[in-house]
C-alpha cells in the first residue's frame, strides 16, 4: 500500500535533541603480546563518534523527493518518530542523499529533514511550507531499519603507528595523525629503530617492546599508548 500526501502540521518540525556518542579509543590492550603484518596498525589512540540513525536498503521516491539507499544519521526523536539529516552532493557513498526530481517541489525548496515512524514503516520528508509552516510528504511503500554506525566528525582525532617492515637490524614504522576523515600531511612521519641497541621503541609517549620482527610481521607488546595531544 502506498500513502502519499501533503499535510500542514506543527508536528512536522524537525527535532534536533539527539547528540551522537563520542568515546576514547585505545588499542590494543597493554602488556599483551600482539602480532601485526606490514601495513597493519600496531597501536591506535584517539576519539571516535557513533550515531544512531536509519538505513534505507533501496531508493525511495516520495513525490519527486528521491531518498537514495544509505544511512541517514539521527538528529532527534519524539515518542513516535525518529528525525534524520541527509547529504546533498556528498562524496560519501554510504551517506543517505536527497535529490529533487520535480513533483510538488523545486530545486529551491530543499527538505529540512526526514521523519521515520517508530511503530509503522512510514517515511515523511519535512519541507518548508507556506507562511513558515512545515509540511510532511509521506509514504509507506519502502521499509527501513533503525541502526547505529560510526561516523566521521571534525572533532575526531586519532593517532596510529603502522608497521613498515625490517631491513637488517632496523625496523620501520609510520606515524599518522587523522583529524576528521583527512590524514594531516604535516603530522605524518616515518621512523626507524635499531633493534641491536634496544628492543624498546617509543614515539609521542607510546612505548613498545619488540619481541620479534621480520619483513612479513612483527610481534610486540604495548607498554603505554600515546599521550593525547588534541
PDB file of C-alpha atoms in Angstrom:
ATOM      1  CA  UNK A   1       0.000   0.000   0.000  1.00  0.00           C
ATOM      2  CA  UNK A   2       1.277   3.448  -0.919  1.00  0.00           C
ATOM      3  CA  UNK A   3       0.345   6.550   1.016  1.00  0.00           C
ATOM      4  CA  UNK A   4       1.401   9.931  -0.327  1.00  0.00           C
ATOM      5  CA  UNK A   5       0.046  13.219   0.855  1.00  0.00           C
ATOM      6  CA  UNK A   6       0.938  16.760   1.825  1.00  0.00           C
ATOM      7  CA  UNK A   7      -0.258  17.990   5.185  1.00  0.00           C
ATOM      8  CA  UNK A   8       0.204  21.202   7.118  1.00  0.00           C
ATOM      9  CA  UNK A   9       1.089  20.403  10.707  1.00  0.00           C
ATOM     10  CA  UNK A  10       3.083  21.834  13.572  1.00  0.00           C
ATOM     11  CA  UNK A  11       4.367  18.341  14.377  1.00  0.00           C
ATOM     12  CA  UNK A  12       6.268  18.419  11.071  1.00  0.00           C
ATOM     13  CA  UNK A  13       9.042  20.409  12.746  1.00  0.00           C
ATOM     14  CA  UNK A  14      12.336  18.506  12.669  1.00  0.00           C
ATOM     15  CA  UNK A  15      13.622  17.617  16.140  1.00  0.00           C
ATOM     16  CA  UNK A  16      17.273  18.263  16.992  1.00  0.00           C
ATOM     17  CA  UNK A  17      17.523  16.821  20.505  1.00  0.00           C
ATOM     18  CA  UNK A  18      19.964  13.942  19.851  1.00  0.00           C
ATOM     19  CA  UNK A  19      23.736  14.055  20.416  1.00  0.00           C
ATOM     20  CA  UNK A  20      25.946  11.288  18.879  1.00  0.00           C
ATOM     21  CA  UNK A  21      28.179   9.341  21.278  1.00  0.00           C
ATOM     22  CA  UNK A  22      31.888  10.193  21.271  1.00  0.00           C
ATOM     23  CA  UNK A  23      34.318   7.910  23.079  1.00  0.00           C
ATOM     24  CA  UNK A  24      38.012   7.303  23.542  1.00  0.00           C
ATOM     25  CA  UNK A  25      39.762   4.593  21.508  1.00  0.00           C
ATOM     26  CA  UNK A  26      42.883   2.893  22.876  1.00  0.00           C
ATOM     27  CA  UNK A  27      44.096  -0.232  21.062  1.00  0.00           C
ATOM     28  CA  UNK A  28      45.486  -2.783  21.759  1.00  0.00           C
ATOM     29  CA  UNK A  29      45.389  -3.831  25.412  1.00  0.00           C
ATOM     30  CA  UNK A  30      48.595  -3.051  27.315  1.00  0.00           C
ATOM     31  CA  UNK A  31      51.147  -5.738  28.214  1.00  0.00           C
ATOM     32  CA  UNK A  32      49.582  -8.369  25.942  1.00  0.00           C
ATOM     33  CA  UNK A  33      51.529  -9.910  23.045  1.00  0.00           C
ATOM     34  CA  UNK A  34      50.259  -8.750  19.652  1.00  0.00           C
ATOM     35  CA  UNK A  35      51.044  -9.593  16.027  1.00  0.00           C
ATOM     36  CA  UNK A  36      50.841  -7.209  13.064  1.00  0.00           C
ATOM     37  CA  UNK A  37      51.781  -7.652   9.422  1.00  0.00           C
ATOM     38  CA  UNK A  38      53.261  -4.964   7.172  1.00  0.00           C
ATOM     39  CA  UNK A  39      50.711  -2.178   6.730  1.00  0.00           C
ATOM     40  CA  UNK A  40      48.790  -3.090   9.887  1.00  0.00           C
ATOM     41  CA  UNK A  41      48.216  -0.698  12.760  1.00  0.00           C
ATOM     42  CA  UNK A  42      50.378  -1.618  15.744  1.00  0.00           C
ATOM     43  CA  UNK A  43      48.572   0.742  18.084  1.00  0.00           C
ATOM     44  CA  UNK A  44      45.910   3.401  17.872  1.00  0.00           C
ATOM     45  CA  UNK A  45      44.510   6.052  20.155  1.00  0.00           C
ATOM     46  CA  UNK A  46      42.032   8.885  19.789  1.00  0.00           C
ATOM     47  CA  UNK A  47      38.330   9.633  19.683  1.00  0.00           C
ATOM     48  CA  UNK A  48      35.536   8.175  17.577  1.00  0.00           C
ATOM     49  CA  UNK A  49      31.901   9.153  17.091  1.00  0.00           C
ATOM     50  CA  UNK A  50      28.982   6.740  16.814  1.00  0.00           C
ATOM     51  CA  UNK A  51      25.467   7.833  15.925  1.00  0.00           C
ATOM     52  CA  UNK A  52      22.040   6.290  15.766  1.00  0.00           C
ATOM     53  CA  UNK A  53      20.182   6.580  12.509  1.00  0.00           C
ATOM     54  CA  UNK A  54      18.089   4.902   9.834  1.00  0.00           C
ATOM     55  CA  UNK A  55      19.247   2.704   6.964  1.00  0.00           C
ATOM     56  CA  UNK A  56      17.269   2.613   3.706  1.00  0.00           C
ATOM     57  CA  UNK A  57      18.056  -0.611   1.793  1.00  0.00           C
ATOM     58  CA  UNK A  58      16.868   0.882  -1.500  1.00  0.00           C
ATOM     59  CA  UNK A  59      15.956   4.186  -3.147  1.00  0.00           C
ATOM     60  CA  UNK A  60      12.658   5.818  -2.207  1.00  0.00           C
ATOM     61  CA  UNK A  61      10.942   8.447  -4.378  1.00  0.00           C
ATOM     62  CA  UNK A  62       8.363  10.445  -2.418  1.00  0.00           C
ATOM     63  CA  UNK A  63       6.543  12.810  -4.757  1.00  0.00           C
ATOM     64  CA  UNK A  64       9.756  13.789  -6.533  1.00  0.00           C
ATOM     65  CA  UNK A  65      11.928  13.897  -3.399  1.00  0.00           C
ATOM     66  CA  UNK A  66      14.335  10.998  -4.014  1.00  0.00           C
ATOM     67  CA  UNK A  67      15.961   9.390  -0.984  1.00  0.00           C
ATOM     68  CA  UNK A  68      18.939   7.275  -2.000  1.00  0.00           C
ATOM     69  CA  UNK A  69      19.891   3.962  -0.467  1.00  0.00           C
ATOM     70  CA  UNK A  70      22.140   4.598   2.533  1.00  0.00           C
ATOM     71  CA  UNK A  71      22.462   5.651   6.140  1.00  0.00           C
ATOM     72  CA  UNK A  72      20.669   8.724   7.499  1.00  0.00           C
ATOM     73  CA  UNK A  73      22.159   9.987  10.808  1.00  0.00           C
ATOM     74  CA  UNK A  74      19.681  10.812  13.567  1.00  0.00           C
ATOM     75  CA  UNK A  75      19.184  14.431  14.656  1.00  0.00           C
ATOM     76  CA  UNK A  76      16.401  13.910  17.188  1.00  0.00           C
ATOM     77  CA  UNK A  77      13.305  11.995  18.196  1.00  0.00           C
ATOM     78  CA  UNK A  78       9.989  12.156  19.997  1.00  0.00           C
ATOM     79  CA  UNK A  79       7.702   9.432  21.334  1.00  0.00           C
ATOM     80  CA  UNK A  80       6.578   8.336  17.863  1.00  0.00           C
ATOM     81  CA  UNK A  81       9.287   9.403  15.398  1.00  0.00           C
ATOM     82  CA  UNK A  82      12.990   9.465  14.628  1.00  0.00           C
ATOM     83  CA  UNK A  83      14.257  12.504  12.706  1.00  0.00           C
ATOM     84  CA  UNK A  84      17.341  12.341  10.487  1.00  0.00           C
ATOM     85  CA  UNK A  85      19.521  14.510   8.325  1.00  0.00           C
ATOM     86  CA  UNK A  86      20.823  13.734   4.838  1.00  0.00           C
ATOM     87  CA  UNK A  87      23.535  14.754   2.390  1.00  0.00           C
ATOM     88  CA  UNK A  88      23.247  16.766  -0.802  1.00  0.00           C
ATOM     89  CA  UNK A  89      26.101  16.116  -3.221  1.00  0.00           C
ATOM     90  CA  UNK A  90      28.213  14.228  -0.671  1.00  0.00           C
ATOM     91  CA  UNK A  91      31.136  12.095  -1.852  1.00  0.00           C
ATOM     92  CA  UNK A  92      30.418   9.526   0.861  1.00  0.00           C
ATOM     93  CA  UNK A  93      28.627   6.625  -0.882  1.00  0.00           C
ATOM     94  CA  UNK A  94      27.326   5.298   2.449  1.00  0.00           C
ATOM     95  CA  UNK A  95      25.559   8.526   3.418  1.00  0.00           C
ATOM     96  CA  UNK A  96      21.898   8.872   2.502  1.00  0.00           C
ATOM     97  CA  UNK A  97      21.409  11.559  -0.133  1.00  0.00           C
ATOM     98  CA  UNK A  98      18.432  13.586  -1.315  1.00  0.00           C
ATOM     99  CA  UNK A  99      17.797  14.816  -4.865  1.00  0.00           C
ATOM    100  CA  UNK A 100      14.768  16.601  -6.257  1.00  0.00           C
ATOM    101  CA  UNK A 101      13.093  15.418  -9.447  1.00  0.00           C
ATOM    102  CA  UNK A 102      10.230  17.832  -9.897  1.00  0.00           C
ATOM    103  CA  UNK A 103       6.980  16.679  -8.368  1.00  0.00           C
ATOM    104  CA  UNK A 104       5.498  19.022  -5.780  1.00  0.00           C
ATOM    105  CA  UNK A 105       8.835  20.732  -5.021  1.00  0.00           C
ATOM    106  CA  UNK A 106      11.544  22.551  -6.934  1.00  0.00           C
ATOM    107  CA  UNK A 107      15.303  22.949  -6.645  1.00  0.00           C
ATOM    108  CA  UNK A 108      14.880  25.982  -4.362  1.00  0.00           C
ATOM    109  CA  UNK A 109      12.806  24.064  -1.800  1.00  0.00           C
ATOM    110  CA  UNK A 110      15.136  21.620  -0.086  1.00  0.00           C
ATOM    111  CA  UNK A 111      13.771  19.283   2.576  1.00  0.00           C
ATOM    112  CA  UNK A 112      14.506  20.231   6.188  1.00  0.00           C
ATOM    113  CA  UNK A 113      14.851  16.617   7.285  1.00  0.00           C
ATOM    114  CA  UNK A 114      13.276  13.174   7.206  1.00  0.00           C
ATOM    115  CA  UNK A 115      10.890  11.663   9.747  1.00  0.00           C
ATOM    116  CA  UNK A 116      10.534   7.913  10.316  1.00  0.00           C
ATOM    117  CA  UNK A 117       7.775   6.423  12.411  1.00  0.00           C
ATOM    118  CA  UNK A 118       8.958   4.033  15.132  1.00  0.00           C
ATOM    119  CA  UNK A 119       5.987   1.662  15.106  1.00  0.00           C
ATOM    120  CA  UNK A 120       4.952   1.770  11.437  1.00  0.00           C
ATOM    121  CA  UNK A 121       7.085   1.787   8.306  1.00  0.00           C
ATOM    122  CA  UNK A 122       6.109   5.318   7.318  1.00  0.00           C
ATOM    123  CA  UNK A 123       8.639   7.757   5.872  1.00  0.00           C
ATOM    124  CA  UNK A 124       7.946  11.502   5.746  1.00  0.00           C
ATOM    125  CA  UNK A 125      10.010  14.247   4.143  1.00  0.00           C
ATOM    126  CA  UNK A 126       9.731  17.535   6.065  1.00  0.00           C
ATOM    127  CA  UNK A 127       9.904  20.603   3.831  1.00  0.00           C
ATOM    128  CA  UNK A 128       9.337  24.349   4.232  1.00  0.00           C
ATOM    129  CA  UNK A 129       5.723  25.289   3.645  1.00  0.00           C
ATOM    130  CA  UNK A 130       3.701  28.432   3.177  1.00  0.00           C
ATOM    131  CA  UNK A 131       3.608  31.039   5.959  1.00  0.00           C
ATOM    132  CA  UNK A 132       6.594  29.353   7.623  1.00  0.00           C
ATOM    133  CA  UNK A 133       4.631  26.184   8.460  1.00  0.00           C
ATOM    134  CA  UNK A 134       6.450  22.955   7.652  1.00  0.00           C
ATOM    135  CA  UNK A 135       4.847  20.257   5.540  1.00  0.00           C
ATOM    136  CA  UNK A 136       5.047  16.466   5.511  1.00  0.00           C
ATOM    137  CA  UNK A 137       5.182  14.391   2.336  1.00  0.00           C
ATOM    138  CA  UNK A 138       4.843  10.731   3.302  1.00  0.00           C
ATOM    139  CA  UNK A 139       4.617   7.189   2.000  1.00  0.00           C
ATOM    140  CA  UNK A 140       4.511   3.668   3.397  1.00  0.00           C
ATOM    141  CA  UNK A 141       5.878   1.784   0.371  1.00  0.00           C
ATOM    142  CA  UNK A 142       9.511   1.276   1.405  1.00  0.00           C
ATOM    143  CA  UNK A 143      10.892  -0.375   4.532  1.00  0.00           C
ATOM    144  CA  UNK A 144      13.800   0.851   6.672  1.00  0.00           C
ATOM    145  CA  UNK A 145      15.698  -0.186   9.775  1.00  0.00           C
ATOM    146  CA  UNK A 146      16.951   1.649  12.852  1.00  0.00           C
ATOM    147  CA  UNK A 147      20.658   1.100  13.447  1.00  0.00           C
ATOM    148  CA  UNK A 148      23.850   2.635  14.824  1.00  0.00           C
ATOM    149  CA  UNK A 149      27.067   3.359  12.937  1.00  0.00           C
ATOM    150  CA  UNK A 150      30.431   5.090  13.318  1.00  0.00           C
ATOM    151  CA  UNK A 151      30.640   8.424  11.542  1.00  0.00           C
ATOM    152  CA  UNK A 152      33.363  10.929  10.785  1.00  0.00           C
ATOM    153  CA  UNK A 153      33.306  14.056  12.919  1.00  0.00           C
ATOM    154  CA  UNK A 154      35.549  17.108  12.706  1.00  0.00           C
ATOM    155  CA  UNK A 155      36.121  16.604  16.450  1.00  0.00           C
ATOM    156  CA  UNK A 156      37.538  13.119  15.916  1.00  0.00           C
ATOM    157  CA  UNK A 157      41.290  12.822  16.364  1.00  0.00           C
ATOM    158  CA  UNK A 158      43.328   9.649  16.038  1.00  0.00           C
ATOM    159  CA  UNK A 159      46.991   8.705  16.263  1.00  0.00           C
ATOM    160  CA  UNK A 160      48.394   5.446  14.974  1.00  0.00           C
ATOM    161  CA  UNK A 161      51.671   3.600  14.357  1.00  0.00           C
ATOM    162  CA  UNK A 162      51.842   1.309  11.306  1.00  0.00           C
ATOM    163  CA  UNK A 163      54.427  -1.435  10.797  1.00  0.00           C
ATOM    164  CA  UNK A 164      56.506  -0.842   7.645  1.00  0.00           C
ATOM    165  CA  UNK A 165      58.997  -3.720   7.728  1.00  0.00           C
ATOM    166  CA  UNK A 166      62.574  -4.603   8.687  1.00  0.00           C
ATOM    167  CA  UNK A 167      65.950  -4.063   6.986  1.00  0.00           C
ATOM    168  CA  UNK A 168      68.868  -5.662   8.826  1.00  0.00           C
ATOM    169  CA  UNK A 169      68.632  -4.727  12.488  1.00  0.00           C
ATOM    170  CA  UNK A 170      66.358  -1.774  11.782  1.00  0.00           C
ATOM    171  CA  UNK A 171      62.566  -1.729  11.768  1.00  0.00           C
ATOM    172  CA  UNK A 172      60.475   0.994  10.178  1.00  0.00           C
ATOM    173  CA  UNK A 173      57.181   2.368  11.447  1.00  0.00           C
ATOM    174  CA  UNK A 174      54.900   5.062  10.069  1.00  0.00           C
ATOM    175  CA  UNK A 175      53.189   7.557  12.355  1.00  0.00           C
ATOM    176  CA  UNK A 176      49.862   9.063  11.254  1.00  0.00           C
ATOM    177  CA  UNK A 177      47.502  11.600  12.750  1.00  0.00           C
ATOM    178  CA  UNK A 178      43.940  11.869  11.498  1.00  0.00           C
ATOM    179  CA  UNK A 179      41.584  14.759  12.108  1.00  0.00           C
ATOM    180  CA  UNK A 180      38.098  14.093  10.835  1.00  0.00           C
ATOM    181  CA  UNK A 181      38.462  11.908   7.748  1.00  0.00           C
ATOM    182  CA  UNK A 182      41.632  13.536   6.409  1.00  0.00           C
ATOM    183  CA  UNK A 183      45.210  12.434   7.099  1.00  0.00           C
ATOM    184  CA  UNK A 184      47.092  15.581   8.043  1.00  0.00           C
ATOM    185  CA  UNK A 185      50.266  15.652   5.939  1.00  0.00           C
ATOM    186  CA  UNK A 186      52.077  17.880   8.448  1.00  0.00           C
ATOM    187  CA  UNK A 187      51.533  15.157  11.053  1.00  0.00           C
ATOM    188  CA  UNK A 188      52.743  12.188   9.020  1.00  0.00           C
ATOM    189  CA  UNK A 189      56.182  10.816   9.750  1.00  0.00           C
ATOM    190  CA  UNK A 190      58.427   7.797   9.161  1.00  0.00           C
ATOM    191  CA  UNK A 191      60.741   6.479  11.882  1.00  0.00           C
ATOM    192  CA  UNK A 192      63.444   3.794  12.132  1.00  0.00           C
ATOM    193  CA  UNK A 193      64.645   1.939  15.229  1.00  0.00           C
ATOM    194  CA  UNK A 194      67.817  -0.136  15.669  1.00  0.00           C
ATOM    195  CA  UNK A 195      66.934  -3.390  17.440  1.00  0.00           C
ATOM    196  CA  UNK A 196      70.624  -4.184  18.008  1.00  0.00           C
ATOM    197  CA  UNK A 197      70.696  -1.350  20.539  1.00  0.00           C
ATOM    198  CA  UNK A 198      67.342  -1.902  22.233  1.00  0.00           C
ATOM    199  CA  UNK A 199      64.164  -3.935  21.912  1.00  0.00           C
ATOM    200  CA  UNK A 200      62.173  -0.887  23.045  1.00  0.00           C
ATOM    201  CA  UNK A 201      60.788   1.772  20.707  1.00  0.00           C
ATOM    202  CA  UNK A 202      58.992   4.971  21.711  1.00  0.00           C
ATOM    203  CA  UNK A 203      57.048   7.688  19.905  1.00  0.00           C
ATOM    204  CA  UNK A 204      54.954  10.542  21.374  1.00  0.00           C
ATOM    205  CA  UNK A 205      54.538   8.783  24.697  1.00  0.00           C
ATOM    206  CA  UNK A 206      53.846   5.360  23.207  1.00  0.00           C
ATOM    207  CA  UNK A 207      56.274   2.634  24.328  1.00  0.00           C
ATOM    208  CA  UNK A 208      56.509  -0.783  22.643  1.00  0.00           C
ATOM    209  CA  UNK A 209      58.668  -3.812  23.402  1.00  0.00           C
ATOM    210  CA  UNK A 210      59.614  -5.713  20.246  1.00  0.00           C
ATOM    211  CA  UNK A 211      59.586  -9.497  20.665  1.00  0.00           C
ATOM    212  CA  UNK A 212      60.387 -10.464  17.057  1.00  0.00           C
ATOM    213  CA  UNK A 213      60.221  -8.755  13.671  1.00  0.00           C
ATOM    214  CA  UNK A 214      60.829  -9.648  10.024  1.00  0.00           C
ATOM    215  CA  UNK A 215      59.671  -8.387   6.642  1.00  0.00           C
ATOM    216  CA  UNK A 216      56.321 -10.122   6.993  1.00  0.00           C
ATOM    217  CA  UNK A 217      55.193  -9.461  10.542  1.00  0.00           C
ATOM    218  CA  UNK A 218      56.088  -8.149  13.986  1.00  0.00           C
ATOM    219  CA  UNK A 219      55.368  -9.498  17.469  1.00  0.00           C
ATOM    220  CA  UNK A 220      55.280  -6.921  20.227  1.00  0.00           C
ATOM    221  CA  UNK A 221      53.764  -5.668  23.491  1.00  0.00           C
ATOM    222  CA  UNK A 222      52.426  -2.149  24.015  1.00  0.00           C
ATOM    223  CA  UNK A 223      53.592  -0.829  27.400  1.00  0.00           C
ATOM    224  CA  UNK A 224      51.899   2.569  27.045  1.00  0.00           C
ATOM    225  CA  UNK A 225      49.796   4.236  24.353  1.00  0.00           C
ATOM    226  CA  UNK A 226      50.165   7.780  23.005  1.00  0.00           C
ATOM    227  CA  UNK A 227      49.845  10.826  25.175  1.00  0.00           C
ATOM    228  CA  UNK A 228      46.740  12.556  23.810  1.00  0.00           C
ATOM    229  CA  UNK A 229      47.793  15.836  22.209  1.00  0.00           C
ATOM    230  CA  UNK A 230      44.443  17.153  20.973  1.00  0.00           C
TER     231      UNK A 230
END
